[in-house]
Amino acid sequence: MADTERRTAFKRQVACLLLFLYVWAIGSGTVRYSVPEEMESGSFVANIGKDLGLDLKGLFARRARIVTEDGSQYFQLNGNTGDLFIKEKVDREILCGQTDPCTVQFEIILDNPLQSYRIEVRVYDVNDHSPVFLESELRFKIPETTPQGSRFPLESAQDLDVGNNSLQNYSISTNAHFRVYTGEHSDGRKYAELVLDKALDRERQPEVSLLLTAVDGGSPPRSGTAQILVIVLDANDNLPVFSQTIYKARVLENSPKDYLVVTVSATDLDEGNYGEISYSFSQKSKENSKTFKINPMTGEIRLTGAIDFEMIETYELNIQATDGGGLSAHCKVLVVVLDVNDNAPEVIVTSFISPILEDSLAETVVALFIVRDRDCGDNGRTVCSIEDDVPFSLKTTFKNSYSLVIESTLDREKVSTYDITITVQDLGSPSLSTEKTITVKISDINDNSPEFNQTSYTLYVRENNGPGIKIGNIDAFDSDSEQNAKVTYSLLPAEVGGLPLLSYISINSENGNVYALRSMDYEQIREFQVTVRAADGGSPPLSSEVVVRVVIIDENDNAPFILYPLQNSSSPANDLVPRSAEAGYLVTKVVAVDGDSGQNSWLSYHLLKATDPGLFTVASQNGEIRTTRLITDRDTMKQKLIVLVRDSGELPLSSSATLNIALVDGFSDLYMQFTDVVEGDEKDDTLTTCLVISLCLISFLFLISIIIFSIIKLLRRRKYGGTSMSASGIVDGDGNFQNNLTRNGTLSHNYRYEVCLTSGSGTSEFKFLRPVISCLPAQHSNSGTDLVKEQDLVINSHLNNEMESASQLKGGKSLEEYFETGRIPF
């Protein structure tokens, strides 16, 4: 029946506590609840989501979870409903012992964004323990002469419950001599004393048996009992007396074993066996028995085990002094444990995010952690810090709770990983500290464009290259990582020489290798520019551009082209040399050009074959053909020269020119009839006639133009008062040449020439050119020196006209234009 009533009362008590379950307060960021102990697993405590004002739908998405300092899990949270349940049965006595109030603290952690809430649950005591005496029988030896009112301390009962459920009262069975007095220690614990109300008489009753009952304040109350046996002693009329009623001692918590705490002392006025005193503990507790010992002869109290301020701060010892006659006296010893800074601070990380994006905003929470120090006072006060050279800072969220937040801008390209050392130091002396290192990795965003290793590129390719040949490499680097650092190369659209750029070159999108798609021709395109774009693989992608200059390197692939004498003319070139010419006389000049450039276009002239090799020489630099000696009568009138023109390429190319030279006694009509020095028998009269007519027409038109130009110049000079100038024909002594013109040549030296035509000739054939000088009679122009000078002018004039004719055959452009562009259309 008693057990049934206790269970019924326990259920009523639990129901009552559940009805009075409440949230104490929401202040300083802490939510408080209260529950009774011994509730079954799965019992509902509260709805955290509603009490915190959180969106219940977002609790599961934000990974709501419970984090405790010591890792214990007395409660569980339903992430879908926000309900807080008991995970395992809570025994307040195991959890907190005699500490009241008994609280369980933990944090609710939410992600996205990272938040924490401090929860404190107070566990109320339930009367689930009965008072228990350590000894089932208590023996007392009391002299029969003990006066009324004497008190004898009784062994205290132990009740693990606290508050009203703890030990409240003592009682004894009905008797004629004793009653029990219930007192209270300074810490609130109850103790019992046996009070003598009526004097003892050993002769009448040598022993008194009593039943001591300890009752707690629960509803219904629980109780425990012990037997008291009082042995009445013969008279011993002096009691031991302590020197102090209360002894006080202060002991450091790190004091060694067998350390002397204090010495108690008592005296007895009796003699003999009645005056001998022995010391012992009375009302021993389990903690006192394990920690202290007393010398029964000397009264020295020493340590038998370690004491820990963090566990028990004060010990209260009851000492009994008993003489040989069984009389005893009692005193108290208060042992105060002094704190020593023997506990280093602890860092407990409750939540941590890594990696984090490098563009995370300032004040973003990276980690949450708790700092705990089990010491007290300055020894338990802590200071938390991190190094200064990191873009992070600490912020206090609750007491001894901190958050690690971003303080300044992050840049993964400069620092990709931070090893942050959290240093916690207490204020004790000497100070103790703890370091906790957490590694924060920075994840990449696409915030860097590819960078080329050069501001511009110049690539070289030889002409006549094979298609698909690699001509260079373009390299760009992106300081981002992974996909954001993957560089892709491409060519921007453009045209070169009227063709799309992509028909000339291509670029490998992966490695930046540049390839030629077609054979290059230096004579068509000497260089061109292209823009290469390097784009990364980010989203959106970033890109950079660079200008690439492609230079074509010339190859010696063009043979020299002979401008004079023309080799494709139907009539071979004929030159006249007077037999009176001195050594060094300029006969003619071979003019050639090369479509290549540089060394490949440097030309040299060589006499390959000649009728008389010793008569003529060719200047290797300019192609001038001169006589090497005086002409004799033995020299053949018809001279044939083959001149080789060769470039200076690595593999030289060459062309040859054939010249026919006639050695004549003078420039008379007889010799002017000589038109073919070598192949006179094969002369084509019709072709020669056409050429002569063409030259005459050209000369006539040119002469008319000069005359008109001269007249206009004269009219202008007369109009503005200038010096008058007349243009007149130059007529020789015989009256054969009636018209003349003046023009500037286009070779290396400038000359003035006159086109001389015969007026009386039956064929009106073009004979030769001579310099514009007065046509003197024949007897005035027989000097050898004058003849050489005259012939030089004639040859150069002839060369100019031939080259002009050649240029007209090549598209109507002047020779100066070809020399300026450096290219001759072949």
PDB file of N, CA and C in Angstrom, residues 8 57 101 168 184 219 221 234 251 298 304 322 342 502 554 574 593 600 606 620 626 690 729 731 744 818:
ATOM      1  N   THR A   8       1.412   6.925  -6.639  1.00  0.00           N
ATOM      2  CA  THR A   8       0.320   7.858  -6.943  1.00  0.00           C
ATOM      3  C   THR A   8       0.731   9.288  -6.648  1.00  0.00           C
ATOM      4  N   LYS A  57       8.510  26.288 -40.625  1.00  0.00           N
ATOM      5  CA  LYS A  57       8.852  25.627 -41.892  1.00  0.00           C
ATOM      6  C   LYS A  57      10.334  25.724 -42.180  1.00  0.00           C
ATOM      7  N   PRO A 101      19.721  25.578  -7.626  1.00  0.00           N
ATOM      8  CA  PRO A 101      18.959  24.850  -8.643  1.00  0.00           C
ATOM      9  C   PRO A 101      19.863  24.058  -9.578  1.00  0.00           C
ATOM     10  N   GLN A 168      14.062  16.615   6.502  1.00  0.00           N
ATOM     11  CA  GLN A 168      13.471  17.753   7.188  1.00  0.00           C
ATOM     12  C   GLN A 168      13.379  17.579   8.713  1.00  0.00           C
ATOM     13  N   GLU A 184      19.852  22.735  12.212  1.00  0.00           N
ATOM     14  CA  GLU A 184      20.210  23.006  10.802  1.00  0.00           C
ATOM     15  C   GLU A 184      21.618  23.570  10.734  1.00  0.00           C
ATOM     16  N   SER A 219       5.895  14.755  -0.583  1.00  0.00           N
ATOM     17  CA  SER A 219       4.477  14.480  -0.426  1.00  0.00           C
ATOM     18  C   SER A 219       4.137  13.299  -1.327  1.00  0.00           C
ATOM     19  N   PRO A 221       5.684  11.942   2.411  1.00  0.00           N
ATOM     20  CA  PRO A 221       7.061  11.952   2.915  1.00  0.00           C
ATOM     21  C   PRO A 221       7.669  10.567   2.894  1.00  0.00           C
ATOM     22  N   ASP A 234      29.002   3.899  34.506  1.00  0.00           N
ATOM     23  CA  ASP A 234      29.186   4.280  35.910  1.00  0.00           C
ATOM     24  C   ASP A 234      29.654   5.723  35.957  1.00  0.00           C
ATOM     25  N   VAL A 251      42.930  25.566   3.221  1.00  0.00           N
ATOM     26  CA  VAL A 251      43.815  24.615   2.547  1.00  0.00           C
ATOM     27  C   VAL A 251      43.745  24.857   1.036  1.00  0.00           C
ATOM     28  N   THR A 298      46.594  12.316  18.947  1.00  0.00           N
ATOM     29  CA  THR A 298      47.088  13.701  18.920  1.00  0.00           C
ATOM     30  C   THR A 298      46.033  14.700  18.454  1.00  0.00           C
ATOM     31  N   THR A 304      43.737  12.731   3.289  1.00  0.00           N
ATOM     32  CA  THR A 304      43.946  11.371   2.787  1.00  0.00           C
ATOM     33  C   THR A 304      43.741  11.274   1.275  1.00  0.00           C
ATOM     34  N   THR A 322      36.650  11.713  23.419  1.00  0.00           N
ATOM     35  CA  THR A 322      36.072  10.777  24.406  1.00  0.00           C
ATOM     36  C   THR A 322      37.163  10.382  25.410  1.00  0.00           C
ATOM     37  N   ASP A 342      44.471  25.883 -11.543  1.00  0.00           N
ATOM     38  CA  ASP A 342      44.958  24.597 -12.037  1.00  0.00           C
ATOM     39  C   ASP A 342      44.155  24.071 -13.209  1.00  0.00           C
ATOM     40  N   LEU A 502      40.665  34.093 -90.675  1.00  0.00           N
ATOM     41  CA  LEU A 502      40.644  32.687 -90.294  1.00  0.00           C
ATOM     42  C   LEU A 502      41.101  31.775 -91.423  1.00  0.00           C
ATOM     43  N   ASP A 554      60.975  36.609 -95.619  1.00  0.00           N
ATOM     44  CA  ASP A 554      61.176  36.411 -97.053  1.00  0.00           C
ATOM     45  C   ASP A 554      62.041  35.188 -97.324  1.00  0.00           C
ATOM     46  N   ASN A 574      70.285  46.383-129.396  1.00  0.00           N
ATOM     47  CA  ASN A 574      71.495  46.692-130.148  1.00  0.00           C
ATOM     48  C   ASN A 574      72.129  47.932-129.581  1.00  0.00           C
ATOM     49  N   VAL A 593      65.766  43.988-111.382  1.00  0.00           N
ATOM     50  CA  VAL A 593      65.183  44.097-110.038  1.00  0.00           C
ATOM     51  C   VAL A 593      64.837  42.684-109.553  1.00  0.00           C
ATOM     52  N   ASN A 600      68.200  38.754-100.101  1.00  0.00           N
ATOM     53  CA  ASN A 600      67.708  38.016-101.269  1.00  0.00           C
ATOM     54  C   ASN A 600      67.528  38.910-102.485  1.00  0.00           C
ATOM     55  N   HIS A 606      77.470  39.672-113.655  1.00  0.00           N
ATOM     56  CA  HIS A 606      78.667  38.950-114.075  1.00  0.00           C
ATOM     57  C   HIS A 606      78.618  38.729-115.589  1.00  0.00           C
ATOM     58  N   SER A 620      80.001  44.697-111.166  1.00  0.00           N
ATOM     59  CA  SER A 620      79.194  43.734-110.416  1.00  0.00           C
ATOM     60  C   SER A 620      78.105  44.396-109.585  1.00  0.00           C
ATOM     61  N   ARG A 626      81.346  48.461-119.657  1.00  0.00           N
ATOM     62  CA  ARG A 626      82.345  49.403-120.165  1.00  0.00           C
ATOM     63  C   ARG A 626      83.429  48.634-120.920  1.00  0.00           C
ATOM     64  N   CYS A 690      57.018  48.516-137.699  1.00  0.00           N
ATOM     65  CA  CYS A 690      55.986  48.853-136.702  1.00  0.00           C
ATOM     66  C   CYS A 690      56.599  49.493-135.469  1.00  0.00           C
ATOM     67  N   GLY A 729      64.157  74.629-132.104  1.00  0.00           N
ATOM     68  CA  GLY A 729      64.728  73.377-132.556  1.00  0.00           C
ATOM     69  C   GLY A 729      66.215  73.513-132.740  1.00  0.00           C
ATOM     70  N   VAL A 731      69.299  72.409-134.874  1.00  0.00           N
ATOM     71  CA  VAL A 731      69.552  71.856-136.203  1.00  0.00           C
ATOM     72  C   VAL A 731      71.049  71.736-136.392  1.00  0.00           C
ATOM     73  N   ASN A 744      63.907  64.505-118.279  1.00  0.00           N
ATOM     74  CA  ASN A 744      64.777  64.012-117.202  1.00  0.00           C
ATOM     75  C   ASN A 744      64.705  62.500-117.146  1.00  0.00           C
ATOM     76  N   TYR A 818      57.442  51.632-109.691  1.00  0.00           N
ATOM     77  CA  TYR A 818      57.891  50.287-109.372  1.00  0.00           C
ATOM     78  C   TYR A 818      59.018  50.308-108.390  1.00  0.00           C
TER      79      TYR A 818
END
